[in-house]
Structures are given as structure tokens and as C-alpha cells.
């Protein structure tokens, strides 16, 4: 199911915080009950193994606070925009930095 805009035409924004360098983006979202997957991905995701591609997010802000693309991502996201990441491969922070990361879930659904 496609994300739905609210009555004002804007999409809802969820916020949470995490300790730098401690967790994968996928884990942070799951721990905080933030939706990551679309309908198919909810049921059919690979559990964070980097093989299904259902956890793609677009990094809108804070790219410098994330780890480099892993080899799995380099392979999987070869033809995708630079700003796209697999949430299950993305470590948020490196213990020495802090700041804000903004992502858009399901960027492949954007028109
Ligand atoms: S959960 Fe399958 S690639 Fe990330």
C-alpha cells in the first residue's frame, strides 16, 4: 500500500533518536515501531540480510553521519541514485558524531 498524504497534502513525519554508531537503521526503526517496509516487504523481507531490497530508503539529510555503502549495497543499488541505501546495511553514526538524519521510506514509489 502506498503511503498516504494527510488532509493537508503532506506526508506524516516520524521522529526518533538513537545512540551514534550503535545500531543499524533497520533496527532503530523496528525498535521504535517506525514503518520501514511496504506491504510486500513487511511479509517478504529477508530479515536484514541485504538480499531482498525491500528496505530501501532515500537519505534526504545527514548522509555524512552514516557508514559508507557496504559491498552488498554497492552491488544491489548499482543503478539506483547515490542517496539510496538499504536500511539493513546502514549504521547510523560512528560513535564520534551526532546530528540529524532524515530519510524517506519507499523512494521507489515516488513518481
Ligand atoms: S531487509 Fe532485505 S535487503 Fe534489507
mmCIF file of C-alpha atoms and ligand atoms in Angstrom:
data_model
loop_
_atom_site.group_PDB
_atom_site.id
_atom_site.type_symbol
_atom_site.label_atom_id
_atom_site.label_comp_id
_atom_site.label_asym_id
_atom_site.label_seq_id
_atom_site.Cartn_x
_atom_site.Cartn_y
_atom_site.Cartn_z
ATOM 1 C CA UNK A 1 0.000 0.000 0.000
ATOM 2 C CA UNK A 2 1.308 3.390 -0.994
ATOM 3 C CA UNK A 3 1.968 5.938 1.776
ATOM 4 C CA UNK A 4 -0.971 8.313 2.154
ATOM 5 C CA UNK A 5 -0.785 12.072 2.468
ATOM 6 C CA UNK A 6 -2.747 13.722 5.262
ATOM 7 C CA UNK A 7 -5.627 16.165 4.761
ATOM 8 C CA UNK A 8 -3.140 18.986 4.211
ATOM 9 C CA UNK A 9 -1.434 17.063 1.393
ATOM 10 C CA UNK A 10 1.695 16.468 3.460
ATOM 11 C CA UNK A 11 3.084 13.121 4.434
ATOM 12 C CA UNK A 12 3.426 12.274 8.114
ATOM 13 C CA UNK A 13 6.911 12.600 9.626
ATOM 14 C CA UNK A 14 8.025 10.235 12.368
ATOM 15 C CA UNK A 15 10.931 11.078 14.657
ATOM 16 C CA UNK A 16 13.138 9.102 16.959
ATOM 17 C CA UNK A 17 16.661 9.244 18.348
ATOM 18 C CA UNK A 18 19.432 6.692 18.735
ATOM 19 C CA UNK A 19 22.936 6.472 20.141
ATOM 20 C CA UNK A 20 25.513 7.162 17.437
ATOM 21 C CA UNK A 21 27.169 4.103 15.940
ATOM 22 C CA UNK A 22 25.192 1.599 17.929
ATOM 23 C CA UNK A 23 22.557 0.328 15.592
ATOM 24 C CA UNK A 24 21.502 -0.299 12.044
ATOM 25 C CA UNK A 25 18.839 1.987 10.654
ATOM 26 C CA UNK A 26 16.504 -1.000 10.227
ATOM 27 C CA UNK A 27 16.902 -1.911 13.905
ATOM 28 C CA UNK A 28 16.334 1.653 15.095
ATOM 29 C CA UNK A 29 13.139 1.827 13.069
ATOM 30 C CA UNK A 30 11.909 -1.563 14.295
ATOM 31 C CA UNK A 31 12.725 -0.734 17.931
ATOM 32 C CA UNK A 32 10.733 2.455 17.651
ATOM 33 C CA UNK A 33 7.873 0.946 15.647
ATOM 34 C CA UNK A 34 8.565 3.178 12.654
ATOM 35 C CA UNK A 35 7.321 1.654 9.448
ATOM 36 C CA UNK A 36 10.095 0.772 7.029
ATOM 37 C CA UNK A 37 8.548 -1.651 4.598
ATOM 38 C CA UNK A 38 5.715 -1.549 2.124
ATOM 39 C CA UNK A 39 3.080 -4.272 2.238
ATOM 40 C CA UNK A 40 5.154 -6.814 0.307
ATOM 41 C CA UNK A 41 8.323 -6.084 2.267
ATOM 42 C CA UNK A 42 6.528 -6.499 5.571
ATOM 43 C CA UNK A 43 5.872 -10.119 4.767
ATOM 44 C CA UNK A 44 8.692 -10.975 2.409
ATOM 45 C CA UNK A 45 11.759 -9.130 3.734
ATOM 46 C CA UNK A 46 14.989 -11.079 4.152
ATOM 47 C CA UNK A 47 15.322 -10.207 7.834
ATOM 48 C CA UNK A 48 18.162 -7.768 7.298
ATOM 49 C CA UNK A 49 20.419 -9.973 5.203
ATOM 50 C CA UNK A 50 20.834 -7.485 2.389
ATOM 51 C CA UNK A 51 19.299 -9.733 -0.236
ATOM 52 C CA UNK A 52 15.692 -8.619 -0.753
ATOM 53 C CA UNK A 53 15.951 -4.864 -1.404
ATOM 54 C CA UNK A 54 12.641 -4.121 0.312
ATOM 55 C CA UNK A 55 14.284 -1.878 2.941
ATOM 56 C CA UNK A 56 15.458 0.835 0.534
ATOM 57 C CA UNK A 57 15.365 4.369 1.917
ATOM 58 C CA UNK A 58 16.428 7.689 0.452
ATOM 59 C CA UNK A 59 18.736 9.754 2.634
ATOM 60 C CA UNK A 60 17.446 13.310 2.431
ATOM 61 C CA UNK A 61 19.723 14.789 5.107
ATOM 62 C CA UNK A 62 22.659 13.575 7.206
ATOM 63 C CA UNK A 63 24.459 11.343 4.702
ATOM 64 C CA UNK A 64 27.766 12.270 6.386
ATOM 65 C CA UNK A 65 26.541 10.645 9.603
ATOM 66 C CA UNK A 66 26.184 7.209 8.014
ATOM 67 C CA UNK A 67 28.657 4.466 7.133
ATOM 68 C CA UNK A 68 29.771 4.105 3.508
ATOM 69 C CA UNK A 69 27.713 1.852 1.282
ATOM 70 C CA UNK A 70 28.591 -1.769 2.077
ATOM 71 C CA UNK A 71 29.639 -4.180 -0.689
ATOM 72 C CA UNK A 72 26.123 -5.600 -0.605
ATOM 73 C CA UNK A 73 24.680 -2.162 -1.237
ATOM 74 C CA UNK A 74 27.202 -1.351 -3.950
ATOM 75 C CA UNK A 75 26.019 -4.477 -5.746
ATOM 76 C CA UNK A 76 22.308 -4.110 -5.048
ATOM 77 C CA UNK A 77 21.995 -0.357 -5.587
ATOM 78 C CA UNK A 78 24.324 -0.124 -8.591
ATOM 79 C CA UNK A 79 21.779 1.565 -10.849
ATOM 80 C CA UNK A 80 19.986 3.489 -8.110
ATOM 81 C CA UNK A 81 20.540 7.105 -7.028
ATOM 82 C CA UNK A 82 23.554 7.757 -4.760
ATOM 83 C CA UNK A 83 21.233 8.830 -1.974
ATOM 84 C CA UNK A 84 19.522 5.426 -1.728
ATOM 85 C CA UNK A 85 20.567 2.992 0.993
ATOM 86 C CA UNK A 86 19.497 -0.374 2.333
ATOM 87 C CA UNK A 87 18.349 0.341 5.893
ATOM 88 C CA UNK A 88 19.573 -3.081 6.995
ATOM 89 C CA UNK A 89 23.142 -2.231 5.944
ATOM 90 C CA UNK A 90 23.245 1.346 7.161
ATOM 91 C CA UNK A 91 24.833 2.149 10.502
ATOM 92 C CA UNK A 92 23.621 5.421 11.942
ATOM 93 C CA UNK A 93 26.577 7.338 13.350
ATOM 94 C CA UNK A 94 30.098 6.231 14.236
ATOM 95 C CA UNK A 95 30.151 6.911 17.984
ATOM 96 C CA UNK A 96 32.054 10.163 17.415
ATOM 97 C CA UNK A 97 29.444 12.135 15.551
ATOM 98 C CA UNK A 98 25.919 13.241 16.201
ATOM 99 C CA UNK A 99 23.273 15.053 14.247
ATOM 100 C CA UNK A 100 20.097 14.648 12.317
ATOM 101 C CA UNK A 101 19.429 12.090 9.631
ATOM 102 C CA UNK A 102 16.305 12.465 7.530
ATOM 103 C CA UNK A 103 15.161 9.630 5.331
ATOM 104 C CA UNK A 104 12.249 8.967 3.048
ATOM 105 C CA UNK A 105 10.970 5.419 3.105
ATOM 106 C CA UNK A 106 9.984 3.657 -0.099
ATOM 107 C CA UNK A 107 11.609 6.155 -2.508
ATOM 108 C CA UNK A 108 10.951 3.701 -5.333
ATOM 109 C CA UNK A 109 7.260 4.595 -5.029
ATOM 110 C CA UNK A 110 7.817 8.259 -5.783
ATOM 111 C CA UNK A 111 6.582 9.461 -9.123
HETATM 112 S S1 LIG B 1 15.925 -6.291 4.733
HETATM 113 FE FE1 LIG B 1 16.386 -7.376 2.916
HETATM 114 S S2 LIG B 1 17.809 -6.094 1.908
HETATM 115 FE FE2 LIG B 1 17.416 -5.078 3.760
#
